Structures are given as structure tokens and as C-alpha cells.
Short mmCIF file of C-alpha atoms in Angstrom, two decimals:
data_model
loop_
_atom_site.label_atom_id
_atom_site.label_comp_id
_atom_site.label_asym_id
_atom_site.label_seq_id
_atom_site.Cartn_x
_atom_site.Cartn_y
_atom_site.Cartn_z
CA ASP A 1 46.92 61.37 -86.62
CA ASN A 2 45.85 58.21 -84.82
CA LEU A 3 42.92 55.82 -84.68
CA LEU A 4 41.81 56.97 -81.25
CA ALA A 5 41.50 60.61 -82.28
CA HIS A 6 38.80 59.59 -84.76
CA PHE A 7 37.03 57.44 -82.16
CA GLU A 8 37.14 60.27 -79.62
CA SER A 9 35.70 62.72 -82.14
CA GLN A 10 32.66 60.44 -82.31
CA VAL A 11 32.49 60.31 -78.52
CA ALA A 12 32.25 64.12 -78.60
CA LYS A 13 29.73 64.22 -81.48
CA ASN A 14 27.57 61.22 -80.58
CA PRO A 15 28.07 60.41 -76.87
CA ASP A 16 24.69 58.72 -76.51
CA ASN A 17 24.88 56.63 -79.68
CA ILE A 18 25.32 52.91 -79.04
CA ALA A 19 28.95 52.05 -79.73
CA PHE A 20 28.49 48.29 -79.48
CA GLU A 21 25.99 45.62 -78.57
CA PHE A 22 26.72 42.12 -77.34
CA GLU A 23 23.82 39.82 -76.52
CA ASN A 24 21.87 41.79 -73.88
CA SER A 25 24.50 44.50 -73.38
CA ALA A 26 24.42 47.88 -75.13
CA VAL A 27 27.24 50.34 -74.45
CA SER A 28 27.19 53.98 -75.55
CA TYR A 29 30.14 55.90 -76.95
CA SER A 30 30.57 57.85 -73.72
CA GLU A 31 30.42 54.65 -71.66
CA LEU A 32 32.95 52.88 -73.89
CA ASP A 33 35.27 55.88 -73.71
CA ASP A 34 35.01 55.96 -69.93
CA LEU A 35 35.61 52.22 -69.50
CA SER A 36 38.61 52.23 -71.84
CA ASN A 37 40.10 55.33 -70.15
CA ARG A 38 39.90 53.57 -66.79
CA ILE A 39 41.61 50.45 -68.16
CA ALA A 40 44.33 52.59 -69.78
CA HIS A 41 45.18 54.45 -66.60
CA TYR A 42 45.11 51.24 -64.58
CA LEU A 43 47.57 49.63 -67.01
CA LYS A 44 49.93 52.60 -66.87
CA LYS A 45 49.76 53.01 -63.10
CA ASP A 46 50.00 49.38 -62.02
CA TYR A 47 52.07 47.89 -64.85
CA ASP A 48 54.24 50.85 -65.85
CA LEU A 49 53.60 50.26 -69.53
CA LYS A 50 55.42 52.57 -71.92
CA GLN A 51 54.34 53.89 -75.30
CA GLY A 52 54.88 51.22 -77.93
CA ASP A 53 54.80 48.26 -75.53
CA LEU A 54 52.93 45.20 -76.81
CA VAL A 55 50.03 43.79 -74.79
CA GLY A 56 48.49 40.41 -75.56
CA VAL A 57 44.70 40.09 -75.63
CA PHE A 58 43.38 36.65 -74.68
CA LEU A 59 39.63 37.10 -74.30
CA HIS A 60 36.34 35.62 -75.39
CA ARG A 61 34.40 37.67 -77.94
CA SER A 62 32.22 39.45 -75.38
CA GLU A 63 31.36 42.84 -73.93
CA GLN A 64 34.89 43.00 -72.48
CA LEU A 65 36.67 42.95 -75.85
CA LEU A 66 36.28 46.50 -77.17
CA PRO A 67 36.97 48.28 -73.84
CA ALA A 68 40.13 46.17 -73.52
CA LEU A 69 41.38 46.87 -77.04
CA ILE A 70 40.73 50.61 -76.83
CA GLY A 71 42.12 50.76 -73.28
CA ILE A 72 45.39 49.24 -74.48
CA LEU A 73 45.61 51.79 -77.29
CA LYS A 74 44.77 54.64 -74.92
CA ALA A 75 47.67 53.54 -72.73
CA GLY A 76 49.90 54.21 -75.75
CA CYS A 77 50.48 50.50 -76.28
CA ALA A 78 49.78 48.14 -79.17
CA TYR A 79 47.78 44.95 -78.92
CA LEU A 80 48.50 41.39 -80.03
CA PRO A 81 45.27 39.40 -80.49
CA ILE A 82 45.50 35.78 -79.37
CA ASP A 83 42.35 33.82 -80.14
CA PRO A 84 41.66 31.31 -77.32
CA GLU A 85 40.46 28.84 -79.96
CA LEU A 86 43.98 28.54 -81.39
CA PRO A 87 45.91 25.36 -80.46
CA ASP A 88 48.10 25.67 -77.38
CA ASN A 89 51.37 25.32 -79.31
CA ARG A 90 50.43 28.29 -81.53
CA ILE A 91 49.44 30.36 -78.51
CA SER A 92 52.72 29.52 -76.81
CA TYR A 93 54.65 30.53 -79.92
CA TYR A 94 52.89 33.91 -80.16
CA ILE A 95 53.57 34.68 -76.52
CA THR A 96 57.24 33.71 -76.53
CA ASP A 97 58.07 35.13 -79.96
CA SER A 98 56.46 38.55 -79.50
CA SER A 99 58.14 39.77 -76.28
CA LEU A 100 54.83 40.78 -74.71
CA LYS A 101 54.93 43.09 -71.70
CA LEU A 102 51.55 41.88 -70.43
CA ILE A 103 48.65 39.57 -71.30
CA LEU A 104 45.13 40.89 -70.68
CA SER A 105 42.72 38.02 -70.11
CA GLU A 106 39.77 36.80 -68.03
CA GLU A 107 39.31 34.51 -65.06
CA SER A 108 38.11 31.52 -67.10
CA PHE A 109 41.58 31.28 -68.67
CA ARG A 110 43.60 31.54 -65.43
CA GLU A 111 44.51 27.85 -65.35
CA ARG A 112 45.26 27.68 -69.07
CA LEU A 113 47.61 30.67 -68.95
CA GLY A 114 49.23 29.57 -65.68
CA VAL A 115 52.02 27.78 -67.56
CA PHE A 116 53.44 31.11 -68.76
CA ASP A 117 55.79 33.32 -66.78
CA GLU A 118 54.59 36.56 -68.39
CA ASN A 119 52.68 39.22 -66.49
CA ILE A 120 48.98 38.37 -66.80
CA LEU A 121 46.16 40.70 -65.79
CA PHE A 122 42.73 39.14 -65.46
CA LEU A 123 40.02 41.76 -65.95
CA GLU A 124 38.16 40.41 -62.93
CA ASP A 125 41.18 41.33 -60.79
CA ILE A 126 40.50 45.00 -61.47
CA LYS A 127 38.08 44.69 -58.58
CA THR A 128 35.43 47.03 -59.94
CA ILE A 129 36.48 48.91 -63.03
CA GLU A 130 34.08 51.74 -62.05
CA THR A 131 36.24 52.46 -58.97
CA VAL A 132 39.43 52.96 -60.97
CA PRO A 133 40.10 56.72 -61.24
CA CYS A 134 39.32 58.11 -64.68
CA PHE A 135 41.40 60.92 -66.13
CA GLU A 136 41.28 62.70 -69.44
CA SER A 137 42.23 60.77 -72.54
CA ILE A 138 45.92 60.24 -73.22
CA SER A 139 45.72 59.22 -76.86
CA SER A 140 46.71 62.61 -78.29
CA SER A 141 50.41 61.77 -78.03
CA LEU A 142 50.06 58.93 -80.52
CA LYS A 143 51.32 59.54 -84.07
CA ALA A 144 50.53 57.92 -87.39
CA ASN A 145 53.75 55.90 -87.32
CA ASP A 146 53.15 54.53 -83.79
CA LEU A 147 52.35 50.83 -83.54
CA CYS A 148 48.65 49.97 -83.31
CA TYR A 149 48.67 46.16 -83.32
CA VAL A 150 50.62 43.07 -84.34
CA ILE A 151 48.93 40.14 -86.07
CA TYR A 152 50.67 36.89 -86.95
CA THR A 153 50.49 35.35 -90.40
CA SER A 154 48.96 31.90 -90.78
CA GLY A 155 52.31 30.19 -91.19
CA SER A 156 51.06 28.30 -94.26
CA THR A 157 54.34 29.06 -96.05
CA GLY A 158 56.57 28.49 -93.04
CA THR A 159 56.90 29.91 -89.54
CA PRO A 160 54.19 32.46 -88.60
CA LYS A 161 55.51 36.01 -88.60
CA GLY A 162 54.25 38.95 -86.59
CA VAL A 163 53.26 41.85 -88.86
CA GLU A 164 53.43 45.31 -87.29
CA ILE A 165 50.58 47.66 -88.25
CA THR A 166 50.70 51.37 -87.39
CA HIS A 167 47.88 53.80 -86.66
CA GLY A 168 48.52 55.37 -90.06
CA ASN A 169 48.17 51.98 -91.76
CA VAL A 170 44.82 51.37 -90.07
CA LEU A 171 43.45 54.83 -90.84
CA ASN A 172 44.52 54.57 -94.48
CA LEU A 173 42.23 51.55 -94.85
CA LEU A 174 39.35 52.70 -92.68
CA LEU A 175 39.01 56.23 -94.04
CA ASP A 176 39.03 54.92 -97.60
CA LEU A 177 36.35 52.32 -96.80
CA GLN A 178 34.31 54.86 -94.88
CA GLU A 179 33.98 56.83 -98.10
CA ARG A 180 33.60 53.87 -100.46
CA ILE A 181 30.72 52.17 -98.63
CA ALA A 182 29.21 55.44 -97.35
CA ILE A 183 28.79 54.15 -93.80
CA SER A 184 27.04 56.64 -91.49
CA ALA A 185 26.25 57.08 -87.79
CA SER A 186 22.85 55.41 -88.24
CA ASP A 187 24.34 52.14 -89.55
CA ARG A 188 24.90 48.87 -87.71
CA PHE A 189 27.87 46.63 -88.55
CA LEU A 190 27.77 42.92 -87.68
CA ALA A 191 31.17 41.74 -86.39
CA THR A 192 31.69 38.00 -86.84
CA THR A 193 35.42 37.55 -87.48
CA THR A 194 37.95 36.30 -84.94
CA TYR A 195 39.94 39.25 -83.66
CA SER A 196 43.20 37.44 -84.45
CA PHE A 197 42.41 37.89 -88.17
CA ASP A 198 43.02 41.35 -89.58
CA ILE A 199 39.60 41.84 -91.20
CA SER A 200 38.29 42.17 -87.63
CA VAL A 201 39.92 45.61 -87.52
CA LEU A 202 37.48 46.73 -90.23
CA GLU A 203 34.50 45.24 -88.37
CA LEU A 204 35.38 46.66 -84.97
CA PHE A 205 36.89 50.05 -85.72
CA LEU A 206 35.24 51.31 -88.93
CA PRO A 207 31.90 51.75 -87.10
CA LEU A 208 33.62 53.36 -84.11
CA ILE A 209 35.26 56.12 -86.18
CA THR A 210 31.89 56.77 -87.85
CA GLY A 211 29.54 56.95 -84.87
CA SER A 212 27.70 53.79 -85.85
CA THR A 213 27.13 50.56 -83.91
CA VAL A 214 29.19 47.36 -83.75
CA VAL A 215 26.94 44.33 -83.22
CA LEU A 216 29.36 41.81 -81.79
CA VAL A 217 28.49 38.12 -81.74
CA SER A 218 30.11 35.26 -79.89
CA SER A 219 32.42 32.79 -81.56
CA GLU A 220 29.69 30.14 -81.36
CA THR A 221 27.08 32.37 -83.03
CA SER A 222 29.48 33.39 -85.79
CA LYS A 223 29.77 29.75 -86.86
CA ASP A 224 26.02 29.13 -87.03
CA ALA A 225 24.30 30.32 -90.22
CA ASP A 226 20.77 30.15 -88.78
CA SER A 227 21.78 32.28 -85.78
CA LEU A 228 23.45 34.85 -88.03
CA LYS A 229 20.37 35.00 -90.25
CA LYS A 230 18.17 35.74 -87.23
CA ILE A 231 20.53 38.50 -86.10
CA LEU A 232 20.62 40.03 -89.58
CA LEU A 233 16.81 40.09 -89.68
CA ASN A 234 16.09 41.08 -86.08
CA HIS A 235 18.87 43.59 -85.34
CA ALA A 236 18.56 45.90 -88.36
CA ILE A 237 22.08 45.10 -89.62
CA SER A 238 23.34 47.45 -92.35
CA PHE A 239 26.70 45.83 -93.10
CA MET A 240 28.27 42.41 -92.71
CA GLN A 241 31.64 41.26 -94.00
CA ALA A 242 32.08 37.54 -94.64
CA THR A 243 33.69 35.04 -96.97
CA PRO A 244 31.31 33.95 -99.78
CA SER A 245 30.70 30.51 -98.28
#
């Protein structure tokens, strides 16, 4: 069993449900599935990525994030989230320590990432993602013990260490929470956490295996209490995860 199988079951059940919203963008389950399939096949065709390879994600929190994450998983790879707000020395350490096969990023970071020798794919360089051939999903070959993502510890007790999380690990958490909080396809989950922190996996993927909606906010909005309050009130948010402060 793998995370994508549960997402794809929702694509089949609820293709027209909104999978995620970001600012003025709203993307349905079928659209998200299509976009991520195209990215996956592009990665495999042009970068010869193999199952289990690790791909860095260096993106703003925007409408590009979820298609990129799911596309990487659909390619049979695992992702390493690298928050652009981290200091450069931490970013450099993650990239060199993790043996990444590729970094997936965006044009605004071209100059910043230019100091690295790794393969870097800027999403804008996939000329028009709609023109990339789309084939059937390839996620069925993934197993519970296949790598899903790697997240680094804070390093507060020493050198940061990359922790490998499998599809089975992720599903163990999400399926338990799905039952405990009784989330349903009509719910809307506000996602505020940096994707380089592991609680983001709950915010991004629990809704997507349930048929509900991820309401993704920018890094700037997530830090502003008044903006979050307005979103909670105006966007019919059902769930939000946050630290008590």
C-alpha cells in the first residue's frame, strides 16, 4: 500500500472536488492528478530518475507545491523539502549531505541555486506543462516500505540528520488521524506549516486521501494572525493545526 493509491482513489471517487486552493487558484482532484502525472513522466523521461531516488523541493508555498510533491512521488521517487527561508549554510548542508539526484525549483531561485553543481529543474523550463504527454499513473508499483520523503532534524542537539519516512509510515499516521478526527470529503483543512517540518505532511496529505480541500496559504500569510483569522472566517475552514501560541 502507498500514499498515492489513497489519493488516486479520491481522484476516482471525487474528480470534481477541489483538491486545493491557493489565493485565487482552485484545482480539482482530476486536475491535480493530471498535472502531477505530467510532471512525473517528464522527470522520468528527461532525468532518468529511478524508483527510490531523492528529489529536492525548493519552492515557494504556492499553487506549484502540491503538483510538484505528488509528481515526484508518482515518478517513484522521494522528496526532500528545502524551505527557501532557511539560511544558505543549512540549505547547502541539506543538498550536499543528502545525495540528491535533482532539485525541483522555480525561476525566482535560479541565481540563488546557481552555486550548486546538482541537476536543477526550474518548473518554468517545462515550457508548458499542459503540452507534456500524460500517461496513466505509475504509482501502483510503490510499496509500503518504499521511501516517501526525507526530512532533516533541527540540529538542536548536534548535526542535523536526515530521517527517512516510508509510505507505510505516512499512512500509519494519516489513516489513524482520519478516523480520530472524522475528517470527510466536505471538510476544508488550512495548511500553514512550512513543508520542511513534518507536520506539513498531515496538513497537505490527510485532506487529499479523504477527498477534502487543502487551503494553502503563503509563508507571509501564515505568520500574520489577522490574515489567518480572516481566512478562517471567510473560507469555511473545518480544521487547522497550529502551535498554541
